[in-house]
mmCIF file of C-alpha atoms in Angstrom:
data_model
loop_
_atom_site.group_PDB
_atom_site.id
_atom_site.type_symbol
_atom_site.label_atom_id
_atom_site.label_comp_id
_atom_site.label_asym_id
_atom_site.label_seq_id
_atom_site.Cartn_x
_atom_site.Cartn_y
_atom_site.Cartn_z
ATOM 1 C CA MET A 263 102.235 131.700 109.874
ATOM 2 C CA GLN A 264 98.522 130.341 109.946
ATOM 3 C CA GLN A 265 98.656 126.481 109.541
ATOM 4 C CA LEU A 266 96.617 125.145 106.474
ATOM 5 C CA THR A 267 93.673 122.650 106.975
ATOM 6 C CA THR A 268 95.317 119.144 107.534
ATOM 7 C CA ALA A 269 92.958 117.130 109.841
ATOM 8 C CA ALA A 270 91.374 114.901 107.111
ATOM 9 C CA PRO A 271 92.751 111.765 105.768
ATOM 10 C CA ILE A 272 95.444 111.631 103.121
ATOM 11 C CA VAL A 273 94.613 111.802 99.639
ATOM 12 C CA ASP A 274 96.926 109.861 97.394
ATOM 13 C CA LEU A 275 96.998 110.967 94.029
ATOM 14 C CA ARG A 276 100.536 109.696 93.102
ATOM 15 C CA SER A 277 99.028 107.186 90.610
ATOM 16 C CA ASP A 278 96.249 104.220 90.482
ATOM 17 C CA THR A 279 98.936 101.838 91.311
ATOM 18 C CA VAL A 280 97.987 102.733 95.030
ATOM 19 C CA THR A 281 94.734 100.904 95.097
ATOM 20 C CA LYS A 282 93.726 98.027 97.472
ATOM 21 C CA PRO A 283 92.286 95.037 96.176
ATOM 22 C CA THR A 284 88.676 94.798 96.839
ATOM 23 C CA SER A 285 86.797 92.428 99.662
ATOM 24 C CA ALA A 286 85.491 90.188 96.821
ATOM 25 C CA MET A 287 89.269 89.873 95.496
ATOM 26 C CA LEU A 288 90.339 88.822 99.069
ATOM 27 C CA ASP A 289 87.474 86.303 99.112
ATOM 28 C CA ARG A 290 88.259 84.858 95.719
ATOM 29 C CA MET A 291 91.676 84.164 96.774
ATOM 30 C CA ILE A 292 90.507 81.809 99.707
ATOM 31 C CA THR A 293 88.967 79.542 97.344
ATOM 32 C CA ALA A 294 91.424 79.863 94.264
ATOM 33 C CA GLU A 295 92.493 76.571 92.741
ATOM 34 C CA LEU A 296 96.148 76.444 92.663
ATOM 35 C CA GLY A 297 99.020 74.929 90.800
ATOM 36 C CA ASP A 298 102.620 75.452 89.757
ATOM 37 C CA ASP A 299 102.256 78.166 86.964
ATOM 38 C CA GLY A 300 105.964 77.437 85.869
ATOM 39 C CA ARG A 301 105.682 73.695 85.561
ATOM 40 C CA SER A 302 102.323 71.977 84.832
ATOM 41 C CA GLY A 303 100.376 75.342 85.033
ATOM 42 C CA ASP A 304 98.066 77.035 87.541
ATOM 43 C CA PRO A 305 94.378 76.626 86.830
ATOM 44 C CA THR A 306 93.120 80.089 87.816
ATOM 45 C CA VAL A 307 96.008 81.903 85.780
ATOM 46 C CA GLN A 308 95.002 79.814 83.105
ATOM 47 C CA GLU A 309 91.193 80.905 83.536
ATOM 48 C CA LEU A 310 92.659 84.660 83.797
ATOM 49 C CA GLU A 311 94.598 84.077 80.721
ATOM 50 C CA ARG A 312 91.391 82.634 78.764
ATOM 51 C CA VAL A 313 89.224 85.346 79.966
ATOM 52 C CA SER A 314 91.993 88.275 78.968
ATOM 53 C CA ALA A 315 92.586 86.901 75.543
ATOM 54 C CA ALA A 316 88.496 86.870 74.850
ATOM 55 C CA ARG A 317 88.133 90.425 76.061
ATOM 56 C CA LEU A 318 90.817 91.646 73.901
ATOM 57 C CA GLY A 319 89.863 89.538 70.965
ATOM 58 C CA LYS A 320 93.244 87.860 70.983
ATOM 59 C CA GLU A 321 94.256 84.021 70.689
ATOM 60 C CA ALA A 322 95.987 83.807 73.938
ATOM 61 C CA ALA A 323 97.249 85.428 77.308
ATOM 62 C CA LEU A 324 100.141 85.064 79.553
ATOM 63 C CA PHE A 325 100.016 86.638 83.306
ATOM 64 C CA PHE A 326 103.203 88.637 84.151
ATOM 65 C CA PRO A 327 103.995 90.316 87.544
ATOM 66 C CA SER A 328 104.470 93.608 85.832
ATOM 67 C CA GLY A 329 103.643 95.740 82.804
ATOM 68 C CA THR A 330 107.397 96.182 82.306
ATOM 69 C CA MET A 331 108.234 92.833 82.229
ATOM 70 C CA SER A 332 105.223 92.084 79.832
ATOM 71 C CA ASN A 333 106.366 94.886 77.435
ATOM 72 C CA HIS A 334 110.069 93.568 77.534
ATOM 73 C CA ALA A 335 109.066 89.918 76.846
ATOM 74 C CA ALA A 336 106.674 91.215 74.100
ATOM 75 C CA ILE A 337 109.268 93.183 72.377
ATOM 76 C CA LEU A 338 111.824 90.073 72.721
ATOM 77 C CA SER A 339 109.253 88.023 71.173
ATOM 78 C CA HIS A 340 108.600 90.367 68.265
ATOM 79 C CA ALA A 341 112.081 91.077 67.345
ATOM 80 C CA VAL A 342 113.479 88.088 65.246
ATOM 81 C CA TYR A 343 115.923 90.520 63.798
ATOM 82 C CA LYS A 344 117.900 92.883 65.577
ATOM 83 C CA GLY A 345 116.716 96.401 64.807
ATOM 84 C CA GLU A 346 115.166 99.521 66.062
ATOM 85 C CA VAL A 347 111.944 100.094 68.192
ATOM 86 C CA ILE A 348 109.821 102.832 67.106
ATOM 87 C CA GLY A 349 107.447 104.665 69.400
ATOM 88 C CA GLU A 350 106.512 108.434 70.744
ATOM 89 C CA ALA A 351 109.467 109.735 72.847
ATOM 90 C CA SER A 352 107.428 110.349 75.885
ATOM 91 C CA SER A 353 105.787 106.635 76.050
ATOM 92 C CA HIS A 354 106.445 104.650 79.184
ATOM 93 C CA ILE A 355 108.762 101.879 77.289
ATOM 94 C CA PHE A 356 111.430 104.911 76.391
ATOM 95 C CA ARG A 357 110.935 106.671 79.645
ATOM 96 C CA SER A 358 110.373 104.645 82.568
ATOM 97 C CA GLU A 359 111.491 100.853 81.885
ATOM 98 C CA MET A 360 115.040 101.497 82.563
ATOM 99 C CA GLY A 361 116.731 100.839 79.171
ATOM 100 C CA GLY A 362 115.428 97.405 78.783
ATOM 101 C CA LEU A 363 115.038 97.671 75.004
ATOM 102 C CA SER A 364 118.819 98.094 74.866
ATOM 103 C CA LEU A 365 120.145 96.249 77.986
ATOM 104 C CA LEU A 366 117.900 93.050 77.561
ATOM 105 C CA ALA A 367 116.752 93.033 74.190
ATOM 106 C CA GLY A 368 119.723 94.290 72.537
ATOM 107 C CA LEU A 369 117.578 96.685 70.059
ATOM 108 C CA TYR A 370 117.971 100.224 69.336
ATOM 109 C CA PRO A 371 115.407 102.791 70.526
ATOM 110 C CA ARG A 372 114.030 105.306 67.950
ATOM 111 C CA PRO A 373 111.769 107.764 70.042
ATOM 112 C CA LEU A 374 109.755 109.921 67.552
ATOM 113 C CA PRO A 375 108.171 113.236 68.254
ATOM 114 C CA GLY A 376 104.620 113.282 68.950
ATOM 115 C CA HIS A 377 101.709 115.212 70.705
ATOM 116 C CA ALA A 378 99.957 113.451 74.007
ATOM 117 C CA GLY A 379 101.400 110.062 73.181
ATOM 118 C CA ALA A 380 100.527 109.986 69.557
ATOM 119 C CA MET A 381 103.799 109.667 67.322
ATOM 120 C CA ASP A 382 104.096 112.161 64.469
ATOM 121 C CA LEU A 383 103.028 109.882 61.412
ATOM 122 C CA GLY A 384 105.202 111.930 59.067
ATOM 123 C CA ALA A 385 108.267 110.878 61.240
ATOM 124 C CA LEU A 386 107.119 107.421 61.330
ATOM 125 C CA ASP A 387 107.094 107.281 57.482
ATOM 126 C CA ALA A 388 110.580 108.533 57.208
ATOM 127 C CA CYS A 389 112.018 105.984 59.446
ATOM 128 C CA LEU A 390 110.030 102.841 59.377
ATOM 129 C CA ARG A 391 111.899 100.052 57.580
ATOM 130 C CA PRO A 392 111.103 96.275 56.968
ATOM 131 C CA PRO A 393 113.005 93.958 59.643
ATOM 132 C CA GLY A 394 116.385 93.095 59.286
ATOM 133 C CA VAL A 395 119.599 94.873 57.775
ATOM 134 C CA THR A 396 119.485 95.925 54.143
ATOM 135 C CA ASP A 397 122.322 97.977 52.261
ATOM 136 C CA HIS A 398 123.969 98.515 55.866
ATOM 137 C CA VAL A 399 120.731 100.159 57.046
ATOM 138 C CA LEU A 400 119.296 98.708 60.092
ATOM 139 C CA GLY A 401 115.615 97.723 60.097
ATOM 140 C CA THR A 402 112.571 98.330 62.236
ATOM 141 C CA ALA A 403 112.298 95.324 64.685
ATOM 142 C CA VAL A 404 108.934 96.509 66.447
ATOM 143 C CA VAL A 405 106.587 99.485 66.626
ATOM 144 C CA CYS A 406 105.268 100.400 69.932
ATOM 145 C CA MET A 407 102.143 102.439 70.850
ATOM 146 C CA GLU A 408 100.560 103.337 74.384
ATOM 147 C CA THR A 409 97.182 104.104 75.304
ATOM 148 C CA THR A 410 96.166 105.714 77.536
ATOM 149 C CA HIS A 411 99.314 107.972 77.899
ATOM 150 C CA ALA A 412 101.251 107.389 80.978
ATOM 151 C CA VAL A 413 102.017 111.003 81.551
ATOM 152 C CA GLY A 414 98.964 112.666 80.738
ATOM 153 C CA GLY A 415 96.265 110.007 80.284
ATOM 154 C CA ALA A 416 95.462 111.027 76.684
ATOM 155 C CA VAL A 417 93.637 108.415 74.515
ATOM 156 C CA LEU A 418 95.137 107.451 71.017
ATOM 157 C CA SER A 419 92.408 107.738 68.142
ATOM 158 C CA LEU A 420 91.288 104.549 66.302
ATOM 159 C CA ASP A 421 92.001 106.330 63.263
ATOM 160 C CA HIS A 422 95.808 107.083 64.388
ATOM 161 C CA MET A 423 96.284 103.487 65.443
ATOM 162 C CA ARG A 424 94.922 102.279 62.355
ATOM 163 C CA GLN A 425 97.539 104.240 60.472
ATOM 164 C CA VAL A 426 100.368 103.022 62.414
ATOM 165 C CA HIS A 427 99.257 99.219 62.102
ATOM 166 C CA GLU A 428 98.765 99.557 58.357
ATOM 167 C CA LYS A 429 101.804 101.377 57.625
ATOM 168 C CA SER A 430 103.676 98.882 60.041
ATOM 169 C CA SER A 431 102.072 95.602 58.696
ATOM 170 C CA GLN A 432 102.816 96.547 55.102
ATOM 171 C CA LEU A 433 106.388 96.381 55.903
ATOM 172 C CA GLY A 434 106.078 93.096 57.913
ATOM 173 C CA VAL A 435 106.722 94.928 61.124
ATOM 174 C CA PRO A 436 104.943 93.903 64.306
ATOM 175 C CA VAL A 437 102.958 96.390 66.384
ATOM 176 C CA HIS A 438 102.817 95.965 70.199
ATOM 177 C CA LEU A 439 100.380 98.116 72.242
ATOM 178 C CA ASP A 440 101.467 98.935 75.698
ATOM 179 C CA GLY A 441 97.840 99.110 76.791
ATOM 180 C CA ALA A 442 98.266 99.489 80.499
ATOM 181 C CA ARG A 443 95.129 101.509 81.225
ATOM 182 C CA ILE A 444 93.247 100.183 77.729
ATOM 183 C CA PHE A 445 89.905 99.832 79.807
ATOM 184 C CA ASN A 446 90.185 103.619 80.490
ATOM 185 C CA ALA A 447 90.856 104.191 76.798
ATOM 186 C CA ALA A 448 87.812 101.891 76.106
ATOM 187 C CA ILE A 449 85.735 103.876 78.284
ATOM 188 C CA ALA A 450 86.690 107.474 76.742
ATOM 189 C CA LEU A 451 86.321 106.342 73.572
ATOM 190 C CA ASP A 452 83.100 104.137 74.469
ATOM 191 C CA VAL A 453 84.052 101.045 72.383
ATOM 192 C CA ALA A 454 85.193 97.542 73.701
ATOM 193 C CA ALA A 455 88.694 96.919 74.333
ATOM 194 C CA SER A 456 88.784 94.477 71.630
ATOM 195 C CA THR A 457 88.326 97.310 69.420
ATOM 196 C CA ILE A 458 91.343 99.095 70.391
ATOM 197 C CA ALA A 459 93.291 95.882 70.557
ATOM 198 C CA ALA A 460 92.460 95.021 67.093
ATOM 199 C CA PHE A 461 94.926 97.700 65.818
ATOM 200 C CA ALA A 462 97.970 95.843 67.352
ATOM 201 C CA ASP A 463 99.669 92.410 67.145
ATOM 202 C CA SER A 464 100.104 92.258 70.589
ATOM 203 C CA VAL A 465 98.693 94.030 73.776
ATOM 204 C CA THR A 466 99.654 94.333 76.987
ATOM 205 C CA PHE A 467 97.344 95.583 80.214
ATOM 206 C CA CYS A 468 97.624 95.913 83.718
ATOM 207 C CA LEU A 469 95.260 94.585 86.524
ATOM 208 C CA SER A 470 97.187 96.532 89.195
ATOM 209 C CA LYS A 471 96.091 100.187 88.654
ATOM 210 C CA GLY A 472 92.771 101.373 88.251
ATOM 211 C CA LEU A 473 91.320 97.984 88.351
ATOM 212 C CA SER A 474 92.654 97.548 91.927
ATOM 213 C CA ALA A 475 94.232 94.202 91.892
ATOM 214 C CA PRO A 476 97.474 93.966 93.851
ATOM 215 C CA ILE A 477 99.771 92.620 91.124
ATOM 216 C CA GLY A 478 99.852 91.713 87.754
ATOM 217 C CA SER A 479 99.619 92.489 84.213
ATOM 218 C CA VAL A 480 98.669 90.274 81.019
ATOM 219 C CA LEU A 481 100.016 90.054 77.775
ATOM 220 C CA THR A 482 97.948 89.060 74.895
ATOM 221 C CA GLY A 483 98.387 87.936 71.149
ATOM 222 C CA PRO A 484 98.616 85.291 68.725
ATOM 223 C CA ARG A 485 99.175 81.697 70.033
ATOM 224 C CA PRO A 486 102.732 81.006 68.760
ATOM 225 C CA PHE A 487 103.609 84.416 69.723
ATOM 226 C CA ILE A 488 102.506 83.781 73.760
ATOM 227 C CA GLY A 489 104.515 80.495 73.323
ATOM 228 C CA ARG A 490 107.635 82.512 72.850
ATOM 229 C CA ALA A 491 106.590 85.112 75.316
ATOM 230 C CA ARG A 492 106.574 82.241 77.921
ATOM 231 C CA GLY A 493 110.053 81.615 77.405
ATOM 232 C CA PHE A 494 110.987 85.032 77.945
ATOM 233 C CA ARG A 495 108.963 85.320 81.001
ATOM 234 C CA LYS A 496 111.044 82.641 82.713
ATOM 235 C CA MET A 497 114.463 84.081 81.586
ATOM 236 C CA LEU A 498 113.240 87.679 83.075
ATOM 237 C CA GLY A 499 112.428 85.818 86.225
ATOM 238 C CA GLY A 500 108.513 86.014 85.860
ATOM 239 C CA ASN A 501 107.626 82.425 86.706
ATOM 240 C CA LEU A 502 105.583 82.722 89.997
ATOM 241 C CA ARG A 503 104.466 79.377 91.101
ATOM 242 C CA GLN A 504 101.027 79.215 92.919
ATOM 243 C CA ALA A 505 100.141 82.514 91.175
ATOM 244 C CA GLY A 506 96.364 81.647 91.036
ATOM 245 C CA LEU A 507 96.107 83.634 94.344
ATOM 246 C CA LEU A 508 96.933 86.751 92.188
ATOM 247 C CA ALA A 509 95.218 85.721 89.245
ATOM 248 C CA ALA A 510 91.893 85.088 91.279
ATOM 249 C CA CYS A 511 92.281 89.083 92.148
ATOM 250 C CA GLY A 512 92.751 89.694 88.488
ATOM 251 C CA LEU A 513 89.620 87.603 87.380
ATOM 252 C CA VAL A 514 87.458 90.109 89.875
ATOM 253 C CA ALA A 515 88.894 92.976 88.481
ATOM 254 C CA LEU A 516 88.005 91.979 85.119
ATOM 255 C CA GLU A 517 84.319 91.116 86.211
ATOM 256 C CA GLN A 518 83.636 93.804 88.603
ATOM 257 C CA SER A 519 86.075 97.013 88.242
ATOM 258 C CA ILE A 520 86.004 98.113 84.609
ATOM 259 C CA GLU A 521 82.779 99.910 84.219
ATOM 260 C CA ARG A 522 83.570 101.920 87.427
ATOM 261 C CA LEU A 523 86.471 103.493 85.817
ATOM 262 C CA ALA A 524 83.988 106.345 84.558
ATOM 263 C CA ASP A 525 83.778 107.543 88.033
ATOM 264 C CA ASP A 526 87.718 107.868 88.000
ATOM 265 C CA HIS A 527 87.417 109.833 84.854
ATOM 266 C CA ASP A 528 84.421 112.043 86.120
ATOM 267 C CA ASN A 529 86.181 112.575 89.528
ATOM 268 C CA ALA A 530 89.287 113.767 87.266
ATOM 269 C CA ARG A 531 87.487 116.265 85.434
ATOM 270 C CA ARG A 532 85.782 117.555 88.635
ATOM 271 C CA LEU A 533 89.351 118.026 89.849
ATOM 272 C CA ALA A 534 90.440 119.871 86.789
ATOM 273 C CA ASP A 535 87.463 122.181 86.978
ATOM 274 C CA GLY A 536 88.077 123.109 90.685
ATOM 275 C CA LEU A 537 91.703 123.784 90.366
ATOM 276 C CA TYR A 538 91.010 125.801 87.001
ATOM 277 C CA GLY A 539 88.659 128.162 89.243
ATOM 278 C CA VAL A 540 91.538 128.404 91.612
ATOM 279 C CA ASP A 541 94.067 129.719 88.900
ATOM 280 C CA PRO A 542 93.387 129.261 85.182
ATOM 281 C CA HIS A 543 96.998 128.434 84.574
ATOM 282 C CA LEU A 544 96.907 125.521 86.841
ATOM 283 C CA VAL A 545 95.117 123.199 84.414
ATOM 284 C CA LYS A 546 93.491 122.763 81.006
ATOM 285 C CA PRO A 547 90.327 120.977 81.824
ATOM 286 C CA ALA A 548 89.747 120.324 77.960
ATOM 287 C CA GLU A 549 92.902 117.948 78.192
ATOM 288 C CA VAL A 550 91.495 115.612 81.005
ATOM 289 C CA ALA A 551 90.728 112.704 78.690
ATOM 290 C CA THR A 552 90.564 109.941 81.531
ATOM 291 C CA ASN A 553 91.964 109.744 85.238
ATOM 292 C CA MET A 554 94.807 112.011 84.994
ATOM 293 C CA VAL A 555 94.942 115.727 85.574
ATOM 294 C CA MET A 556 98.266 117.557 84.612
ATOM 295 C CA VAL A 557 98.952 120.638 87.087
ATOM 296 C CA HIS A 558 101.155 123.502 85.802
ATOM 297 C CA VAL A 559 102.516 125.045 88.711
ATOM 298 C CA GLY A 560 105.476 126.869 87.660
ATOM 299 C CA SER A 561 103.619 129.985 87.290
ATOM 300 C CA ASN A 562 103.752 130.478 91.215
ATOM 301 C CA GLY A 563 107.265 130.879 91.300
ATOM 302 C CA ALA A 564 108.028 127.236 92.755
ATOM 303 C CA ASP A 565 108.901 123.994 91.120
ATOM 304 C CA ALA A 566 107.099 120.537 91.094
ATOM 305 C CA GLU A 567 109.190 119.251 93.794
ATOM 306 C CA GLN A 568 108.503 122.112 96.058
ATOM 307 C CA TRP A 569 104.832 121.596 95.483
ATOM 308 C CA THR A 570 104.922 118.154 96.150
ATOM 309 C CA ARG A 571 106.512 118.867 99.527
ATOM 310 C CA VAL A 572 104.225 121.300 100.369
ATOM 311 C CA LEU A 573 101.200 119.378 99.387
ATOM 312 C CA SER A 574 102.214 116.512 101.313
ATOM 313 C CA ASP A 575 102.467 118.395 104.558
ATOM 314 C CA HIS A 576 98.583 119.255 104.068
ATOM 315 C CA GLY A 577 97.666 115.683 103.429
ATOM 316 C CA VAL A 578 97.746 115.701 99.219
ATOM 317 C CA LEU A 579 99.984 113.119 97.539
ATOM 318 C CA ALA A 580 101.328 113.907 94.029
ATOM 319 C CA ALA A 581 103.895 112.818 91.552
ATOM 320 C CA PRO A 582 106.180 115.472 89.925
ATOM 321 C CA VAL A 583 106.538 114.646 85.857
ATOM 322 C CA SER A 584 108.661 117.291 85.306
ATOM 323 C CA LYS A 585 110.309 120.665 86.841
ATOM 324 C CA GLU A 586 106.862 122.700 86.452
ATOM 325 C CA ILE A 587 104.341 120.102 86.474
ATOM 326 C CA LEU A 588 102.489 117.553 88.891
ATOM 327 C CA ARG A 589 100.456 114.602 87.683
ATOM 328 C CA PHE A 590 97.446 113.940 89.807
ATOM 329 C CA VAL A 591 95.759 110.429 89.208
ATOM 330 C CA THR A 592 92.257 109.315 90.354
ATOM 331 C CA HIS A 593 91.338 105.949 91.471
ATOM 332 C CA ARG A 594 88.950 103.710 93.676
ATOM 333 C CA HIS A 595 89.973 105.496 96.823
ATOM 334 C CA VAL A 596 89.505 109.059 95.561
ATOM 335 C CA ASP A 597 85.816 110.346 95.795
ATOM 336 C CA ALA A 598 84.201 113.411 95.434
ATOM 337 C CA PRO A 599 84.967 114.562 98.861
ATOM 338 C CA SER A 600 88.511 113.857 98.497
ATOM 339 C CA ILE A 601 88.460 116.100 95.310
ATOM 340 C CA GLU A 602 86.739 118.813 97.352
ATOM 341 C CA ARG A 603 89.510 118.550 99.751
ATOM 342 C CA VAL A 604 92.605 118.866 97.006
ATOM 343 C CA VAL A 605 90.892 121.929 95.678
ATOM 344 C CA THR A 606 90.604 123.424 99.083
ATOM 345 C CA VAL A 607 93.990 122.898 99.820
ATOM 346 C CA PHE A 608 95.323 124.445 96.715
ATOM 347 C CA ARG A 609 93.191 127.374 97.476
ATOM 348 C CA GLU A 610 94.425 127.853 100.950
ATOM 349 C CA ILE A 611 97.926 127.593 99.907
ATOM 350 C CA TYR A 612 97.326 130.385 97.019
ATOM 351 C CA ARG A 613 95.595 132.703 99.910
ATOM 352 C CA SER A 614 98.481 131.755 102.134
ATOM 353 C CA ARG A 615 102.074 133.461 101.804
ATOM 354 C CA PRO A 616 103.579 130.958 99.156
ATOM 355 C CA GLY A 617 106.933 132.484 99.452
ATOM 356 C CA VAL A 618 107.206 131.401 103.037
ATOM 357 C CA LEU A 619 105.871 128.118 102.247
ATOM 358 C CA PHE A 620 107.939 127.172 99.501
ATOM 359 C CA SER A 621 111.021 128.471 101.163
ATOM 360 C CA ASN A 622 110.952 125.627 103.758
#
């Protein structure tokens, strides 16, 4: 069988978490003022927290090693009473955080049906209750939203977020937003991140995805809430001592990396259009909202795991999200020639003998 084109460098589209820090970030690390963030405080971390809170329109913020830990601490801090945590069923909090809601917080997950990360509002009305236990019925401890959607990159509409927040607030239920990629959402909606954050009582966002910092997420919210979250961060093992080395990268990320996320969105649309030209069954370009492209490979007769292996043999890395779907995520290290290469690889696979390729 004829070998497909493989000489070019690897194109890694598994996630925007594979981004490396910029030269400016590394330079800032060298001059960062340091302290013990778990004791008297680290001044560079404190600066990052001030800047983060201001960007999202919140009173205070807290630096975390990861978004998962940040989400856990947020839910623990909100949940004054044991109860249910409501959110859309395919959200990261339910799918990818190792059952922390139950194992760490002792809360009961209540995943709701939805579309593109937006929970069904009728289902929310049916199960939303005040916190606590009344008449032998478990109340709602926290409602969670997510934007952008971790599976497909979809963006919640501001109207949807407003309705979720209003319904929850009327019953005294706090709302937490997993805004890991909130700046991608802000660019897609052409609004400030604080406009999105206004529809949640607390918001976490990641520095280590498309913003290119090496490590870290930030939780924002009211000052008393952040005070409680600081205690839960310590309980979860999140004190990082001289964390200013990492916070310095986060500051540069917020200063320099946000606007360029639009390039990732453009490249995702370019990729979707190119794959659509190879086979219209592969992708729905109209559904590409930010920097993720969902590629439906099942119609070829091979599953997503098989496609992952074959693509890897040809220098393209992707992540399967189901038996028939691959997720491609664009980021700072993926440029227009990289997109052209991915499309070329797909086209060559289609023109070869797929039955032989996928049997290996």
